[in-house]
PDB file of C-alpha atoms in Angstrom:
ATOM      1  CA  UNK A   1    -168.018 107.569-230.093  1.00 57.00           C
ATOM      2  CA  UNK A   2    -167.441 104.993-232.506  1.00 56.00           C
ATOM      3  CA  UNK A   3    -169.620 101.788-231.252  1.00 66.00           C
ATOM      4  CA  UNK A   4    -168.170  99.462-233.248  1.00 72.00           C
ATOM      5  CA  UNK A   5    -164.264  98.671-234.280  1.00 74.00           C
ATOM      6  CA  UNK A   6    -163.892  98.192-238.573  1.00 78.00           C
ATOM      7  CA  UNK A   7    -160.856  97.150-239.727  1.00 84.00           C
ATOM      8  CA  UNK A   8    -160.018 100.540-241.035  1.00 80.00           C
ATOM      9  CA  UNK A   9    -159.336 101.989-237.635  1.00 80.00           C
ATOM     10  CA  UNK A  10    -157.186  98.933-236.806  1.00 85.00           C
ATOM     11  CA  UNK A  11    -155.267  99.794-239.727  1.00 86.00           C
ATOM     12  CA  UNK A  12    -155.086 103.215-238.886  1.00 84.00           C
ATOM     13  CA  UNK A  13    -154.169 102.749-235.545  1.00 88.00           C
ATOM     14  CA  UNK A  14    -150.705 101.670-236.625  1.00 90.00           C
ATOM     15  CA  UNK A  15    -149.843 104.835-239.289  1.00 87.00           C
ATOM     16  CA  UNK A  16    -151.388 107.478-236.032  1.00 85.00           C
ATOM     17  CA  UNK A  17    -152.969 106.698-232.996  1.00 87.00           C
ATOM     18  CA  UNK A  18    -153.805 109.964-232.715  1.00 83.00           C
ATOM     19  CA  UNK A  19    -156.083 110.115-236.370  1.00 82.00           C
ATOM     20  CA  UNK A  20    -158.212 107.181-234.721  1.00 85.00           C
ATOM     21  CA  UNK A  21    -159.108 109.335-231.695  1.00 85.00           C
ATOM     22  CA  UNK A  22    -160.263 111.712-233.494  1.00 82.00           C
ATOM     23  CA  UNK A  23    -162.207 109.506-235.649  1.00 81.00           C
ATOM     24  CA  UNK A  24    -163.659 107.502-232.769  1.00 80.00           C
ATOM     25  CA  UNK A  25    -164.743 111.202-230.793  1.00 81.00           C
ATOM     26  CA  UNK A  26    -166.149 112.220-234.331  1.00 80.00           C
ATOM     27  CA  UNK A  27    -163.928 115.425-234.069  1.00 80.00           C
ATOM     28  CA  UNK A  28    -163.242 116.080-238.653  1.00 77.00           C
ATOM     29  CA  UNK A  29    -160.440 118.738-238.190  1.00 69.00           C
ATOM     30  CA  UNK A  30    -161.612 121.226-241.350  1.00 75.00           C
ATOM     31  CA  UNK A  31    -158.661 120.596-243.489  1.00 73.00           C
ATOM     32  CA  UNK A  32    -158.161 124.502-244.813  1.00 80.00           C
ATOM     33  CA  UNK A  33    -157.772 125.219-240.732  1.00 80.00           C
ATOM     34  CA  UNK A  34    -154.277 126.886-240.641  1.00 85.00           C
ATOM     35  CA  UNK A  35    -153.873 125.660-236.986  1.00 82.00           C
ATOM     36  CA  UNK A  36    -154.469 121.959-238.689  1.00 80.00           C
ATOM     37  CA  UNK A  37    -151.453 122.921-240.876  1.00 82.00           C
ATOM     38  CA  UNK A  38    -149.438 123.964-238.131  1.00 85.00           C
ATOM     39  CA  UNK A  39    -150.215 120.637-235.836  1.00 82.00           C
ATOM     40  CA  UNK A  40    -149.143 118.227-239.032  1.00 80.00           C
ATOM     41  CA  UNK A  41    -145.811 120.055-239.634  1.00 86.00           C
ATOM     42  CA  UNK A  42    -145.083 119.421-235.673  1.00 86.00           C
ATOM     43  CA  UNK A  43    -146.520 115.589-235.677  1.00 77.00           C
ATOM     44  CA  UNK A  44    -144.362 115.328-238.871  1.00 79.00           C
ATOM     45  CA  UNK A  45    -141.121 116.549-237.130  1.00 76.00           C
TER      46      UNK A  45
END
């Protein structure tokens, strides 16, 4: 878990709450992941 709170995650706390989660539980989604593809056209719409 991220020990320390940059900047960059308060700045990405306001584009998706969800992206700094993941960042601060060190979970990197692998991009090429179909399921990935599937969860941005949903968090998108």
């Amino acid at each position: 878990m991220v020990k320390n709170i940059i900047p960059t995650l308060i700045w990405y706390y306001y584009i998706c709450p969800r992206e700094v989660w993941l960042m601060a539980h060190e979970i990197n989604p692998e991009q090429d992941n179909p399921l990935v593809e599937i969860g941005r056209t949903f968090h998108e719409h």
